[in-house]
Amino acid sequence: MRLWFILGVLFLGTGIVGIVVPLLPTTPLVLVAAACFAKSSPRTYRWLLESERFGPTIKNWEANRCIPLRVKWIAVTMIVLVGGSSVLFFVPTGWPKYAALALLIYGAWYVLHVPTCAD
């Protein structure tokens, strides 16, 4: 229980940093934090659900398990531009480059295969 709470705090803190740092994906980190809090602290989980900033996103994901089309476009674009340039310029040649590329492809595939929310 304590480990889930600590992980929730870490994921939420990183997600909050992601609000101002464009390379950090806020939404997935907050969703993981919510899952951690749901397992460890009902009070903290309720607080997160009731927050103006994160509550609607968490409730929408829990109710519909879908990603809005606009968010999908942003996510895949960032994966290609930021992830691709990182792999191209900063990841060492050889298996690390192939592993990083495989993770980027999997991330884009996953985002594209989650159902799209109806507008």
XYZ file of C-alpha atoms in Angstrom:
119
model
C 0.000 0.000 0.000
C 2.715 2.477 0.924
C 4.637 1.722 -2.293
C 1.535 2.521 -4.400
C 1.130 5.832 -2.592
C 4.791 6.774 -3.090
C 4.550 5.850 -6.777
C 1.360 7.912 -7.057
C 3.109 10.948 -5.582
C 6.075 10.501 -7.942
C 3.873 10.103 -11.036
C 1.663 13.034 -10.064
C 4.667 15.254 -9.340
C 6.217 14.374 -12.688
C 2.880 14.986 -14.402
C 2.603 18.412 -12.792
C 6.101 19.258 -14.040
C 4.859 18.136 -17.467
C 2.367 21.009 -17.478
C 5.200 23.462 -18.005
C 7.809 21.192 -19.626
C 6.583 20.333 -23.118
C 8.454 17.020 -23.397
C 6.758 15.409 -20.391
C 3.347 13.857 -21.077
C 1.077 15.085 -18.278
C -2.059 13.049 -18.983
C -0.614 9.505 -18.916
C 1.383 10.299 -15.784
C -1.698 11.634 -13.991
C -3.700 8.562 -15.053
C -1.009 6.269 -13.631
C -0.935 8.368 -10.450
C -4.722 8.008 -10.155
C -4.431 4.229 -10.496
C -1.750 4.167 -7.784
C -3.865 6.311 -5.448
C -6.947 4.162 -6.127
C -4.976 1.187 -4.749
C -3.409 3.000 -1.825
C -5.408 6.010 -0.640
C -9.117 6.459 -1.373
C -8.937 9.962 0.127
C -6.119 11.066 -2.201
C -7.832 9.385 -5.151
C -11.060 11.322 -4.416
C -9.044 14.547 -4.091
C -7.512 13.938 -7.511
C -10.928 13.142 -9.045
C -12.371 16.341 -7.614
C -9.533 18.562 -8.825
C -10.481 21.040 -11.541
C -7.300 20.390 -13.486
C -7.097 16.591 -13.488
C -10.532 15.326 -12.459
C -12.282 15.594 -15.849
C -9.444 13.793 -17.653
C -9.409 10.920 -15.162
C -13.209 10.601 -15.172
C -13.323 10.634 -18.985
C -10.657 7.926 -19.220
C -12.347 5.757 -16.597
C -15.773 6.125 -18.210
C -14.873 5.840 -21.896
C -11.304 4.503 -22.217
C -10.753 6.732 -25.233
C -8.435 9.507 -26.420
C -9.719 12.624 -28.227
C -8.543 12.878 -31.847
C -6.733 16.168 -31.189
C -4.750 14.570 -28.350
C -3.856 11.607 -30.578
C -2.469 13.955 -33.240
C -0.429 15.856 -30.657
C 0.896 12.653 -29.079
C 1.953 11.020 -32.339
C 3.472 14.271 -33.612
C 5.526 14.639 -30.425
C 6.597 10.987 -30.576
C 7.814 11.452 -34.147
C 9.428 14.886 -33.738
C 10.864 14.805 -30.235
C 11.364 11.072 -29.907
C 12.690 10.707 -33.433
C 15.178 13.541 -33.089
C 16.303 12.197 -29.707
C 16.956 8.770 -31.203
C 18.654 10.282 -34.225
C 20.971 12.656 -32.363
C 21.417 11.411 -28.793
C 20.943 7.640 -28.560
C 24.130 5.628 -29.121
C 24.423 3.576 -32.296
C 23.596 -0.128 -32.166
C 21.047 -1.903 -30.021
C 20.161 1.173 -27.879
C 19.085 3.044 -31.015
C 16.992 0.072 -32.191
C 15.454 -0.380 -28.733
C 14.559 3.312 -28.492
C 13.077 3.253 -31.987
C 11.037 0.157 -31.105
C 9.666 1.925 -27.999
C 8.692 4.968 -30.061
C 6.923 2.794 -32.622
C 5.105 0.904 -29.873
C 4.047 4.180 -28.214
C 2.649 5.563 -31.470
C 0.945 2.240 -32.240
C -0.658 2.183 -28.790
C -1.943 5.754 -29.028
C -3.403 5.075 -32.476
C -5.115 1.860 -31.353
C -6.869 3.271 -28.285
C -10.432 4.172 -29.313
C -11.038 7.770 -30.355
C -13.566 9.705 -28.257
C -16.680 10.847 -30.061
C -16.960 14.627 -30.080
